[in-house]
Coordinates of C-alpha atoms in Angstrom, one line a residue:
Chain A
M6 CA 38.6 32.4 35.5
R7 CA 38.0 29.4 38.1
R8 CA 39.9 26.3 37.5
L9 CA 37.9 23.2 36.8
S10 CA 38.0 20.5 39.6
K11 CA 39.1 17.2 38.6
T12 CA 35.8 15.5 38.7
V13 CA 34.3 18.0 36.2
I14 CA 37.3 17.4 33.9
T15 CA 36.7 13.5 34.3
F16 CA 33.0 14.1 33.4
L17 CA 34.1 16.6 30.6
I18 CA 36.3 14.1 28.9
F19 CA 33.8 11.4 29.1
G20 CA 31.2 13.4 27.8
Y21 CA 33.3 14.4 24.8
A22 CA 34.2 10.8 24.3
F23 CA 30.8 9.7 24.1
L24 CA 30.0 12.5 21.6
F25 CA 33.3 12.2 19.5
T26 CA 34.6 8.8 19.4
P27 CA 32.3 7.2 17.0
I28 CA 32.9 10.2 14.6
L29 CA 36.7 9.6 15.2
F30 CA 36.5 5.8 14.4
L31 CA 34.6 6.8 11.3
I32 CA 37.4 9.2 10.1
I33 CA 40.1 6.9 11.0
N34 CA 38.6 4.0 9.0
A35 CA 38.0 6.3 6.0
F36 CA 41.7 6.1 5.7
S37 CA 42.1 2.4 5.7
A38 CA 42.7 0.0 2.8
S39 CA 40.0 -2.4 3.6
E40 CA 37.1 -3.0 1.9
I41 CA 34.9 -3.2 5.3
P42 CA 34.3 -0.1 7.0
S43 CA 35.1 -1.9 10.4
I44 CA 38.1 -3.3 9.7
W45 CA 41.5 -1.5 9.6
T46 CA 44.4 -3.0 7.4
S47 CA 46.7 -0.3 6.1
F48 CA 46.8 3.5 5.3
S49 CA 45.6 4.5 2.1
L50 CA 43.8 7.2 0.3
R51 CA 42.0 4.5 -2.0
W52 CA 38.4 5.5 -0.7
F53 CA 38.9 9.2 -1.2
E54 CA 39.7 8.6 -4.7
A55 CA 36.6 6.4 -4.9
V56 CA 34.4 9.0 -3.7
F57 CA 35.3 11.4 -6.7
E58 CA 35.1 8.4 -9.3
D59 CA 31.8 7.1 -8.2
S60 CA 29.5 9.5 -10.0
E61 CA 26.4 8.2 -8.2
L62 CA 27.6 8.9 -4.8
T63 CA 28.7 12.6 -6.0
R64 CA 25.7 12.9 -7.7
A65 CA 23.5 12.0 -4.6
A66 CA 25.5 14.2 -2.4
L67 CA 25.0 17.2 -4.7
T68 CA 21.2 16.5 -4.9
S69 CA 21.1 16.2 -1.1
L70 CA 22.9 19.6 -0.8
E71 CA 20.7 21.2 -3.4
I72 CA 17.6 20.0 -1.5
A73 CA 18.6 20.8 1.7
C74 CA 19.8 24.6 0.6
I75 CA 16.5 25.3 -1.2
S76 CA 14.3 23.5 1.5
A77 CA 16.4 25.4 4.2
T78 CA 15.7 28.7 2.7
G79 CA 11.9 28.3 1.9
A80 CA 11.6 27.1 5.6
V81 CA 13.3 30.3 6.7
I82 CA 11.2 32.5 4.6
L83 CA 8.0 30.8 5.5
G84 CA 8.8 29.7 9.1
G85 CA 10.0 33.5 9.8
L86 CA 6.9 35.1 8.2
A87 CA 4.8 32.7 10.4
A88 CA 6.8 33.9 13.4
F89 CA 6.0 37.6 12.5
A90 CA 2.7 37.0 12.2
T91 CA 2.1 35.1 15.7
T92 CA 4.2 37.7 17.8
N93 CA 2.6 40.5 16.0
T94 CA 1.2 43.1 18.8
S95 CA -2.1 43.2 16.7
S96 CA -4.0 40.1 17.5
F97 CA -6.2 38.5 14.8
K98 CA -8.7 35.8 15.0
G99 CA -7.4 32.4 15.3
K100 CA -4.1 33.5 16.3
S101 CA -3.5 30.9 19.1
F102 CA -4.9 28.1 16.9
L103 CA -2.3 29.3 14.1
N104 CA 0.4 29.1 16.9
T105 CA -0.6 25.6 18.0
T106 CA -1.0 24.0 14.5
I107 CA 2.2 25.7 13.0
I108 CA 4.3 23.3 15.3
M109 CA 2.3 20.2 14.5
P110 CA 4.8 18.9 12.1
I111 CA 7.2 18.6 15.1
V112 CA 5.0 16.0 16.7
M113 CA 3.8 14.4 13.3
P114 CA 5.8 11.5 12.5
E115 CA 7.7 11.6 9.5
I116 CA 6.2 8.8 7.6
I117 CA 2.8 10.4 8.0
V118 CA 4.0 13.7 6.5
G119 CA 5.4 11.5 3.7
F120 CA 2.8 9.5 3.0
S121 CA 0.0 12.1 3.2
L122 CA 1.9 14.1 0.7
L123 CA 2.5 11.3 -1.6
M124 CA -1.1 10.8 -1.7
L125 CA -1.6 14.7 -2.2
F126 CA 0.8 14.8 -5.1
M127 CA -1.2 12.0 -6.8
A128 CA -4.5 13.2 -6.3
I129 CA -3.4 16.7 -7.7
E130 CA -1.7 14.9 -10.7
N131 CA -5.0 13.0 -11.2
A132 CA -6.9 16.4 -11.2
F133 CA -4.5 18.8 -13.2
G134 CA -1.8 16.6 -14.7
W135 CA 0.9 18.4 -12.4
P136 CA 3.5 17.4 -11.1
K137 CA 4.1 14.9 -13.8
E138 CA 6.6 13.2 -12.0
R139 CA 8.2 13.2 -8.4
G140 CA 11.5 14.8 -8.3
V141 CA 13.8 17.3 -6.3
M142 CA 10.7 19.6 -6.2
T143 CA 8.4 17.4 -4.6
V144 CA 11.0 16.5 -2.0
V145 CA 11.8 20.1 -1.2
I146 CA 8.0 20.7 -0.6
G147 CA 7.9 18.0 1.8
H148 CA 11.2 19.1 3.8
I149 CA 9.8 22.5 3.9
I150 CA 6.7 21.2 5.6
A151 CA 8.7 19.0 8.0
T152 CA 11.5 21.9 8.8
M153 CA 9.2 25.0 8.8
A154 CA 8.0 24.4 12.4
Y155 CA 11.5 24.4 14.0
V156 CA 12.4 27.6 12.0
H157 CA 9.5 29.0 13.4
I158 CA 10.2 28.1 17.0
T159 CA 13.7 29.5 16.5
I160 CA 12.8 32.7 15.3
R161 CA 9.8 33.2 17.3
A162 CA 11.7 33.0 20.4
R163 CA 14.0 35.5 19.5
L164 CA 11.0 38.0 18.4
L165 CA 9.4 37.4 21.9
S166 CA 12.3 38.7 23.7
F167 CA 12.6 41.3 21.2
D168 CA 12.6 44.9 22.4
K169 CA 9.4 46.7 20.8
S170 CA 10.6 50.1 21.6
L171 CA 13.5 49.9 19.0
E172 CA 10.8 49.3 16.4
E173 CA 8.6 52.2 17.9
A174 CA 11.3 54.5 17.9
A175 CA 12.0 53.9 14.3
L176 CA 8.6 54.3 13.1
N177 CA 8.3 57.3 15.3
L178 CA 11.2 58.9 13.5
G179 CA 9.5 58.4 10.1
A180 CA 10.8 55.1 8.9
K181 CA 8.6 52.9 6.8
P182 CA 7.4 49.5 7.9
F183 CA 9.4 47.9 5.4
T184 CA 12.5 49.9 6.2
V185 CA 12.0 49.1 10.0
F186 CA 11.7 45.3 8.9
F187 CA 15.0 45.1 7.0
K188 CA 17.0 47.7 8.7
I189 CA 16.0 46.9 12.4
K190 CA 14.3 43.4 12.9
I191 CA 16.4 41.4 10.3
P192 CA 19.8 42.4 11.6
I193 CA 18.6 42.0 15.2
L194 CA 17.3 38.5 14.0
A195 CA 20.1 37.5 11.9
R196 CA 21.6 35.1 14.2
S197 CA 18.4 33.3 15.1
I198 CA 17.8 33.2 11.2
L199 CA 21.2 31.8 10.5
S200 CA 20.7 29.1 13.1
G201 CA 17.0 28.2 12.0
W202 CA 18.5 28.0 8.4
L203 CA 21.2 25.5 9.6
L204 CA 18.8 23.5 11.5
A205 CA 16.6 23.3 8.7
F206 CA 19.6 22.4 6.5
T207 CA 20.8 19.6 8.6
L208 CA 17.2 18.1 9.1
S209 CA 16.8 18.0 5.3
L210 CA 20.2 16.7 4.5
D211 CA 19.5 13.7 7.2
D212 CA 16.0 12.9 6.2
L213 CA 15.6 9.7 4.8
V214 CA 11.9 8.8 5.3
I215 CA 9.9 11.7 3.6
A216 CA 12.4 11.6 0.9
S217 CA 12.1 8.2 0.1
F218 CA 8.3 8.8 -0.5
L219 CA 8.7 11.7 -2.6
T220 CA 11.8 10.9 -5.0
G221 CA 11.5 10.6 -8.5
P222 CA 14.1 10.1 -11.4
G223 CA 17.2 11.7 -10.9
S224 CA 16.6 12.8 -7.2
T225 CA 18.2 10.0 -5.2
T226 CA 19.4 11.5 -1.9
L227 CA 22.5 10.5 0.0
P228 CA 20.8 9.0 2.7
I229 CA 18.7 6.8 0.5
L230 CA 22.1 6.0 -1.4
I231 CA 23.8 5.1 1.7
F232 CA 20.7 2.7 2.9
S233 CA 20.6 1.1 -0.7
N234 CA 24.2 0.3 -0.3
V235 CA 23.6 -2.7 2.0
R236 CA 22.9 -4.8 -1.2
V237 CA 26.5 -4.6 -2.2
G238 CA 27.8 -4.0 1.5
V239 CA 28.7 -0.6 2.5
T240 CA 32.3 0.3 1.4
P241 CA 34.6 3.0 3.5
A242 CA 33.8 5.3 0.5
I243 CA 31.0 6.3 2.7
N244 CA 33.5 6.9 5.5
A245 CA 35.6 9.1 3.2
L246 CA 32.6 11.2 2.0
A247 CA 31.4 11.7 5.6
T248 CA 34.9 12.9 6.4
I249 CA 34.8 15.3 3.7
F250 CA 31.4 16.8 5.0
I251 CA 33.0 17.0 8.4
L252 CA 35.7 18.7 7.2
I253 CA 33.5 21.2 5.4
V254 CA 31.4 21.8 8.4
A255 CA 34.4 22.2 10.6
L256 CA 35.9 24.7 8.3
C257 CA 32.5 26.7 7.9
L258 CA 32.4 26.8 11.9
I259 CA 35.8 27.8 12.4
I260 CA 35.2 30.7 9.9
A261 CA 32.2 31.8 11.4
F262 CA 34.0 31.7 14.8
L263 CA 36.6 33.9 13.5
M264 CA 34.2 36.4 11.8
M265 CA 32.1 36.7 15.3
K266 CA 35.4 37.3 16.9
Q267 CA 36.3 40.0 14.5
S268 CA 32.9 41.5 14.8
K269 CA 33.2 41.7 18.3
K270 CA 36.5 43.4 18.7
P271 CA 35.3 47.3 18.1
E272 CA 32.5 46.7 21.0
I273 CA 35.3 45.9 23.3
N274 CA 37.6 49.1 22.1
Chain B
M25 CA 14.8 49.2 0.6
N26 CA 11.8 48.0 -1.7
R27 CA 13.9 47.8 -4.7
N28 CA 16.3 45.7 -2.6
F29 CA 13.5 43.3 -1.8
I30 CA 12.3 43.0 -5.3
I31 CA 16.0 42.1 -6.5
V32 CA 16.5 39.4 -3.6
A33 CA 12.8 37.8 -4.5
V34 CA 13.7 37.8 -8.4
I35 CA 17.2 36.1 -7.4
L36 CA 15.7 33.6 -5.3
S37 CA 12.7 32.7 -7.9
A38 CA 15.5 32.5 -10.5
I39 CA 17.3 30.2 -8.4
L40 CA 14.2 28.0 -7.6
A41 CA 13.3 27.8 -11.4
L42 CA 16.8 26.8 -12.4
S43 CA 17.2 24.2 -9.9
F44 CA 13.9 22.7 -11.0
D45 CA 14.6 22.6 -14.9
K46 CA 16.4 19.3 -15.3
G47 CA 17.7 20.1 -19.0
P48 CA 17.9 17.2 -21.7
K49 CA 15.0 15.2 -22.5
N50 CA 16.7 12.5 -24.3
T51 CA 17.0 10.2 -21.3
V52 CA 16.3 6.9 -19.7
N53 CA 15.1 6.8 -16.0
V54 CA 16.8 3.5 -14.5
Y55 CA 16.1 2.6 -11.1
G56 CA 18.2 -0.2 -9.5
W57 CA 20.3 -1.7 -6.9
Y58 CA 23.3 0.3 -5.9
G59 CA 26.6 -0.7 -7.3
I60 CA 25.2 -3.4 -9.8
L61 CA 25.4 -1.3 -12.8
N62 CA 28.7 0.5 -12.4
N63 CA 29.6 3.7 -14.1
E64 CA 31.5 2.0 -16.9
I65 CA 28.2 0.3 -18.0
L66 CA 26.4 3.7 -17.9
K67 CA 29.0 5.7 -19.5
D68 CA 29.5 3.4 -22.5
F69 CA 25.9 3.4 -23.0
E70 CA 25.8 7.2 -23.2
K71 CA 28.5 7.0 -25.5
E72 CA 27.2 4.6 -28.0
T73 CA 23.5 6.1 -28.1
G74 CA 23.9 9.4 -27.0
I75 CA 20.9 8.9 -24.6
K76 CA 21.6 10.1 -20.9
V77 CA 21.1 7.4 -18.1
V78 CA 19.6 8.9 -14.7
Y79 CA 20.3 6.0 -12.6
D80 CA 18.7 6.0 -9.0
V81 CA 18.6 3.6 -6.5
Y82 CA 16.5 2.0 -4.1
D83 CA 17.3 0.0 -0.9
N84 CA 14.8 -2.8 -1.0
N85 CA 11.8 -4.4 -3.1
D86 CA 9.1 -2.9 -1.0
T87 CA 10.4 0.6 -1.9
L88 CA 10.5 -0.2 -5.4
E89 CA 7.0 -1.9 -5.4
S90 CA 5.5 1.3 -3.5
K91 CA 6.9 3.4 -6.5
L92 CA 5.5 1.0 -9.1
L93 CA 2.0 0.7 -7.8
A94 CA 1.7 4.5 -7.1
T95 CA 0.1 6.0 -10.2
N96 CA 3.5 7.1 -12.1
S97 CA 6.8 6.4 -10.9
G98 CA 8.6 8.0 -13.9
Y99 CA 11.1 5.2 -14.2
D100 CA 11.7 3.4 -17.3
V101 CA 13.6 0.6 -16.5
V102 CA 13.4 -1.4 -13.1
F103 CA 15.1 -4.6 -11.6
P104 CA 12.4 -6.4 -9.2
S105 CA 13.5 -9.7 -7.8
F106 CA 11.1 -12.6 -9.1
I107 CA 9.5 -14.3 -6.0
P108 CA 7.2 -12.9 -4.6
Y109 CA 7.7 -9.4 -6.0
A110 CA 7.7 -9.2 -9.8
A111 CA 5.4 -12.0 -10.0
R112 CA 2.9 -10.2 -8.0
Q113 CA 3.2 -6.7 -9.6
C114 CA 3.0 -8.4 -13.2
A115 CA 0.0 -10.0 -12.0
M116 CA -1.3 -6.5 -11.3
G117 CA -0.2 -5.1 -14.8
A118 CA 2.7 -3.1 -13.5
Y119 CA 4.6 -3.9 -16.6
S120 CA 4.6 -3.2 -20.1
K121 CA 4.5 -5.9 -22.9
L122 CA 7.9 -5.9 -24.4
D123 CA 8.5 -5.1 -28.0
V124 CA 10.4 -8.4 -29.2
K125 CA 11.3 -6.5 -32.6
L126 CA 13.5 -3.8 -30.6
L127 CA 15.3 -6.6 -28.6
P128 CA 17.3 -8.7 -31.1
N129 CA 19.4 -9.6 -28.0
L130 CA 16.5 -11.4 -26.3
K131 CA 17.8 -14.4 -27.8
N132 CA 20.7 -14.4 -25.6
V133 CA 18.3 -15.2 -22.7
E134 CA 17.9 -19.1 -22.9
G135 CA 18.9 -22.0 -21.1
Q136 CA 18.3 -23.8 -18.1
I137 CA 17.6 -20.4 -15.9
T138 CA 15.1 -19.3 -18.3
D139 CA 13.3 -22.7 -18.7
K140 CA 12.8 -22.8 -14.9
Y141 CA 11.7 -19.4 -14.7
K142 CA 9.0 -20.1 -17.5
K143 CA 8.2 -23.2 -15.7
V144 CA 7.2 -21.3 -12.5
G145 CA 4.9 -18.8 -14.3
G146 CA 7.7 -16.3 -15.3
D147 CA 6.3 -14.1 -18.2
I148 CA 9.5 -13.6 -20.5
S149 CA 7.6 -11.1 -22.8
R150 CA 7.3 -8.6 -19.9
L151 CA 10.0 -9.4 -17.3
I152 CA 13.5 -10.8 -18.6
P153 CA 15.4 -12.9 -16.0
L154 CA 18.6 -11.2 -16.1
F155 CA 20.4 -11.9 -12.9
W156 CA 20.7 -15.0 -10.9
G157 CA 22.6 -16.4 -8.2
T158 CA 22.3 -19.3 -5.5
V159 CA 21.4 -19.4 -1.7
G160 CA 23.8 -21.7 0.2
I161 CA 26.2 -21.7 3.0
A162 CA 28.9 -19.3 3.5
Y163 CA 31.5 -20.1 6.3
D164 CA 34.7 -19.6 7.8
Y165 CA 36.9 -22.5 6.8
D166 CA 39.2 -22.3 9.9
V167 CA 36.4 -22.5 12.4
I168 CA 34.4 -25.2 10.8
K169 CA 37.8 -27.4 10.4
K170 CA 38.6 -26.7 14.4
V171 CA 34.9 -27.7 15.3
F172 CA 34.4 -30.6 12.8
P173 CA 37.9 -32.1 11.8
D174 CA 36.5 -35.0 10.3
L175 CA 33.8 -33.3 8.4
K176 CA 33.6 -34.4 4.7
E177 CA 31.3 -31.9 3.4
V178 CA 29.4 -28.9 4.6
S179 CA 25.6 -29.3 4.5
Y180 CA 22.5 -28.2 6.1
D181 CA 22.9 -31.0 8.7
L182 CA 25.5 -28.6 10.3
L183 CA 22.7 -25.9 11.0
L184 CA 19.4 -27.7 11.1
N185 CA 20.9 -30.4 13.6
S186 CA 20.5 -29.3 17.2
E187 CA 23.7 -31.1 18.3
N188 CA 25.8 -29.7 15.5
I189 CA 24.7 -26.0 15.6
A190 CA 25.0 -26.0 19.3
K191 CA 28.7 -26.6 18.6
L192 CA 28.7 -23.9 16.4
S193 CA 26.9 -21.4 18.3
K194 CA 29.7 -19.7 20.3
Y195 CA 31.0 -18.7 16.9
G196 CA 28.1 -17.3 15.7
V197 CA 25.6 -18.5 13.1
S198 CA 23.3 -16.4 11.0
F199 CA 20.0 -17.4 9.1
P200 CA 18.4 -15.3 6.2
E201 CA 15.7 -12.8 6.8
E202 CA 13.2 -14.2 4.6
Y203 CA 11.5 -17.5 4.8
I204 CA 11.8 -18.3 0.9
D205 CA 15.5 -18.5 1.7
I206 CA 15.3 -21.1 4.4
F207 CA 11.8 -23.1 4.3
P208 CA 12.6 -25.4 1.0
Q209 CA 15.8 -26.5 2.7
T210 CA 14.2 -27.1 6.3
A211 CA 11.3 -28.8 4.1
S212 CA 14.2 -30.9 2.4
Y213 CA 16.0 -31.7 5.8
L214 CA 12.9 -32.8 7.4
K215 CA 12.1 -35.0 4.4
L216 CA 8.8 -33.1 3.7
L217 CA 9.5 -32.6 0.0
N218 CA 6.8 -33.9 -2.0
E219 CA 4.5 -33.0 -4.8
E220 CA 2.4 -30.7 -2.4
S221 CA 3.5 -27.2 -1.7
I222 CA 6.0 -26.7 1.1
K223 CA 3.9 -24.1 2.7
T224 CA 0.7 -26.0 3.8
P225 CA 0.0 -25.2 7.4
G226 CA 0.9 -28.8 8.4
K227 CA 4.5 -28.3 7.1
I228 CA 4.7 -25.1 8.6
K229 CA 4.0 -26.4 11.9
A230 CA 6.5 -28.9 11.5
Y231 CA 9.2 -26.2 10.7
V232 CA 8.2 -24.1 13.8
N233 CA 8.4 -27.2 15.8
H234 CA 11.9 -27.9 14.6
Y235 CA 13.2 -24.4 15.0
K236 CA 11.9 -24.5 18.7
F237 CA 15.0 -26.6 19.5
I238 CA 17.7 -24.7 17.3
R239 CA 16.5 -21.2 17.6
K240 CA 18.7 -20.4 20.7
Y241 CA 21.6 -21.3 18.8
I242 CA 21.2 -18.8 15.9
K243 CA 22.9 -15.4 16.7
K244 CA 21.2 -13.4 14.1
F245 CA 18.7 -13.4 11.0
S246 CA 20.3 -11.0 8.2
S247 CA 20.8 -11.4 4.6
N248 CA 22.1 -8.0 3.7
T249 CA 25.1 -7.6 6.5
M250 CA 26.4 -11.1 5.7
I251 CA 29.6 -9.8 4.4
S252 CA 30.8 -7.6 7.2
D253 CA 29.5 -10.4 9.6
L254 CA 31.7 -13.3 8.1
L255 CA 34.8 -10.7 7.9
S256 CA 34.8 -9.2 11.2
G257 CA 34.1 -12.5 12.7
E258 CA 30.6 -11.8 14.2
V259 CA 29.1 -14.9 12.6
A260 CA 31.5 -18.2 11.5
V261 CA 28.6 -19.7 9.2
A262 CA 25.9 -17.8 7.3
I263 CA 23.1 -18.9 5.1
G264 CA 23.1 -16.2 2.1
S265 CA 23.6 -15.5 -1.5
S266 CA 26.3 -16.5 -3.8
D267 CA 27.2 -12.9 -4.9
N268 CA 27.8 -11.8 -1.2
A269 CA 29.6 -14.9 -0.4
W270 CA 32.1 -14.2 -3.5
R271 CA 32.5 -10.5 -2.2
A272 CA 33.2 -11.9 1.3
R273 CA 35.6 -14.2 0.0
R274 CA 37.4 -11.6 -2.1
S275 CA 37.8 -9.3 0.7
A276 CA 38.8 -12.0 3.2
K277 CA 42.0 -12.8 1.2
N278 CA 43.4 -9.3 2.4
I279 CA 42.7 -9.8 6.3
G280 CA 43.9 -13.3 5.9
K281 CA 41.0 -15.5 6.4
T282 CA 39.5 -18.1 4.4
I283 CA 35.9 -18.0 3.5
K284 CA 34.3 -20.7 1.4
Y285 CA 30.6 -21.0 -0.1
V286 CA 29.1 -24.2 -0.9
I287 CA 25.7 -25.1 -2.4
P288 CA 24.6 -28.0 -0.3
K289 CA 23.8 -31.0 -2.4
G290 CA 20.2 -31.0 -3.6
R291 CA 19.6 -28.3 -1.3
G292 CA 20.5 -25.1 -3.2
I293 CA 17.8 -22.3 -3.8
L294 CA 17.9 -20.5 -7.1
W295 CA 16.9 -16.6 -7.0
I296 CA 16.2 -14.5 -10.1
D297 CA 16.0 -10.8 -10.4
C298 CA 14.2 -9.6 -13.6
V299 CA 14.3 -6.3 -15.6
G300 CA 11.2 -4.6 -17.3
I301 CA 9.6 -1.8 -18.1
P302 CA 7.1 -0.2 -16.0
E303 CA 3.7 0.2 -17.9
K304 CA 3.7 4.1 -17.3
A305 CA 7.2 4.5 -18.3
P306 CA 7.9 7.8 -20.3
H307 CA 10.8 6.7 -22.4
K308 CA 9.9 3.4 -23.9
A309 CA 11.8 3.4 -27.0
N310 CA 15.0 4.5 -25.1
A311 CA 14.1 1.9 -22.2
H312 CA 14.3 -0.8 -25.2
K313 CA 17.3 0.3 -26.3
F314 CA 18.7 0.1 -22.8
L315 CA 17.4 -3.3 -22.2
N316 CA 18.7 -4.6 -25.5
Y317 CA 22.4 -3.3 -24.5
L318 CA 22.1 -5.0 -21.2
L319 CA 21.5 -8.2 -22.7
R320 CA 24.5 -8.0 -24.8
P321 CA 27.1 -10.7 -23.5
D322 CA 30.0 -8.2 -23.4
V323 CA 28.0 -5.9 -21.3
A324 CA 26.3 -8.2 -19.2
K325 CA 29.9 -9.9 -18.2
K326 CA 30.9 -6.3 -16.4
I327 CA 28.1 -6.9 -14.0
T328 CA 29.2 -10.3 -13.0
N329 CA 33.1 -9.7 -12.8
H330 CA 32.6 -6.7 -10.5
S331 CA 29.5 -7.8 -8.3
G332 CA 29.7 -11.7 -8.4
I333 CA 26.0 -11.7 -9.6
L334 CA 25.6 -14.1 -12.4
V335 CA 23.7 -13.2 -15.6
N336 CA 21.5 -15.3 -17.6
I337 CA 23.0 -14.3 -20.9
Q338 CA 24.4 -17.0 -23.3
G339 CA 27.9 -16.3 -24.1
A340 CA 28.6 -14.3 -21.2
K341 CA 30.3 -16.8 -19.3
E342 CA 33.1 -16.9 -21.9
F343 CA 34.0 -13.2 -20.7
Y344 CA 33.8 -14.1 -16.7
T345 CA 37.1 -13.6 -15.1
K346 CA 39.0 -16.8 -13.9
E347 CA 38.1 -16.1 -10.3
I348 CA 34.2 -16.5 -10.9
L349 CA 34.7 -19.2 -13.8
E350 CA 36.6 -21.8 -11.9
D351 CA 34.5 -21.6 -8.9
S352 CA 31.8 -24.4 -9.2
Q353 CA 30.0 -23.3 -6.2
I354 CA 29.7 -19.4 -7.0
C355 CA 28.8 -19.9 -10.6
P356 CA 27.5 -23.3 -11.0
M357 CA 27.6 -24.6 -14.7
D358 CA 27.1 -28.4 -13.9
K359 CA 23.8 -29.3 -15.5
E360 CA 23.2 -31.4 -12.6
I361 CA 23.5 -28.9 -10.1
L362 CA 21.3 -26.3 -11.8
S363 CA 18.5 -28.8 -12.4
E364 CA 18.5 -29.5 -8.6
L365 CA 18.4 -25.9 -7.7
M366 CA 15.0 -25.2 -5.9
I367 CA 12.9 -22.1 -7.0
G368 CA 9.7 -20.8 -5.1
T369 CA 6.4 -20.4 -7.1
P370 CA 4.1 -17.7 -7.1
S371 CA 1.2 -18.0 -5.5
R372 CA -2.0 -18.2 -7.7
T373 CA -4.9 -18.9 -5.6
A374 CA -6.2 -17.4 -2.6
E375 CA -5.2 -20.3 -0.6
E376 CA -1.8 -20.1 -1.7
A377 CA -1.6 -16.6 -1.0
K378 CA -3.1 -17.5 2.4
N379 CA -0.3 -19.9 3.2
D380 CA 2.4 -17.4 2.2
K381 CA 1.0 -15.2 4.7
L382 CA 1.2 -17.9 7.1
A383 CA 4.8 -18.9 6.1
T384 CA 5.9 -14.8 6.7
R385 CA 4.2 -15.0 10.2
A386 CA 5.7 -18.3 11.2
W387 CA 9.2 -17.0 10.3
S388 CA 8.8 -13.8 11.9
Q389 CA 7.6 -15.3 15.2
I390 CA 10.6 -17.9 14.9
R391 CA 13.0 -14.8 14.5
M392 CA 11.4 -13.2 17.6
N393 CA 11.6 -16.4 19.6
E394 CA 8.1 -16.6 20.0
F395 CA 6.5 -20.2 19.7
D396 CA 3.2 -19.7 21.5
F397 CA 1.2 -19.2 18.2
L398 CA 1.6 -22.7 17.0
G399 CA -2.2 -23.2 18.4
D400 CA -3.4 -21.1 15.5
L401 CA -1.9 -23.7 13.0
R402 CA -4.4 -26.7 12.3

């Protein structure tokens, strides 16, 4: 392996500092005793206690996770199927049109997606009496629409470089199309499906605009709650919650890394 | 493989179905500011009545308004600010008439604040004026003492006189976000208070002309970040709400600062937040029970004691903590101070609505430091 030169290392340090200092500050201040997130007084774990005592905060965090999980799964199913359809060898009428329109939500401002969906739900409610009120489900629908395009692009990119001869060979040997799909395509695509899911999950967890249009009773998400904090002043409880989130994410990444290392070993041998 | 696919599909749809089924129906859906109704208040209500409280939060009045005016918000109890939001929404028929028989505690909502509320057109049969506070000046005592050693009392002369504010500007001065929290004092300072509304085009022009000279000394326009601004030293003087000032003062003790709050004589502003039941609320009976519960002095005082927001409930004052009760500025009880507080009036005629818009526009132009639109004003 080549040693890195001093300039490269300096750039690297600055790059990492740029990326991670804000997060580091956030974590440090989670352990502060002061009531203001930006002022350090003394070490304390009171804000971690506060997170677990504050049922609004934990409920919002759980709602957000629930919405993110469901909508990421939905986006992977729909976006993935769309990717299969648009990369299929057999061409059909309107294929390129579908290809272009499916990524439209990426360039569409979220506020338009949110507002138009609100209008749609209101119109449907007037016509059929459903949905009676907005809630988790309407937010999920909004998030699937917004994130599907990203998943579609991720999976489609992998599918385009997919070696078709594998599929053909399996078919040749008598496998049914269903078997080919689950035994050949899905395992090969697993990584891009996972990254598409994670992308959709993050986008959904992060979203404020669409959610604030489509929420109803009992479905306050974490971003909405943090935003509404301004009235009483943001406390380091938010820092503590963010620290917990970062810890969980880091743990997942480490586990994924270890698992990948494990699965690679036999290949080397 | 086919079978596996079916199993996966069944599991997925079961998860979906389960996650959308939200269980018990004996609930009341409350939509309010974060942190105002704390856990204890909600839990006690659940214990007393067995009704589950679903508490959601919004970040500003506009969010609430858009939810209310859309066909069906699904909420049973909401807390709009009176001027201009609740007044406007009420006129549009967004709130249902309250059933007085179900609200025996409504008798607690009396006194000077309620009188003022009724005088400017508040309709207590639809919206109850529950929360109140004042807009005044919060300041870092040490800075003010250093800059003005001989000062007798803090007043708007410090902030609206260009010489004084120039001296303060290097320590940071913050003004409110909305014109309703600052134009009345400006009118009073410029001696423009009379029978006429404070929002005539002529008067607005005078304010704009005045701010031309002091705009450059104002560091920021923010109502919500006041607490952290004062504590971190970003600003030394802020015009803002009494409850924020109280919380800033409480936290300041821990970091060795002295924050004080004052309602400048004759130039204090009263703000009122109401509570009401939206017209299409799904659980109106439960909503009345919840309202009646909130109007109890021993419940309402909890709100004040942890947030600094005062409640307009007779008998709640006896339960306030010493810290709040003994501060005549945070918690004014003096009849004279109370009667002097100014409160905005909702616009009723088309011309008043036009003037409201003009005032909004004038203030946003001042905030952006653009004064070239003066020509539009007659």
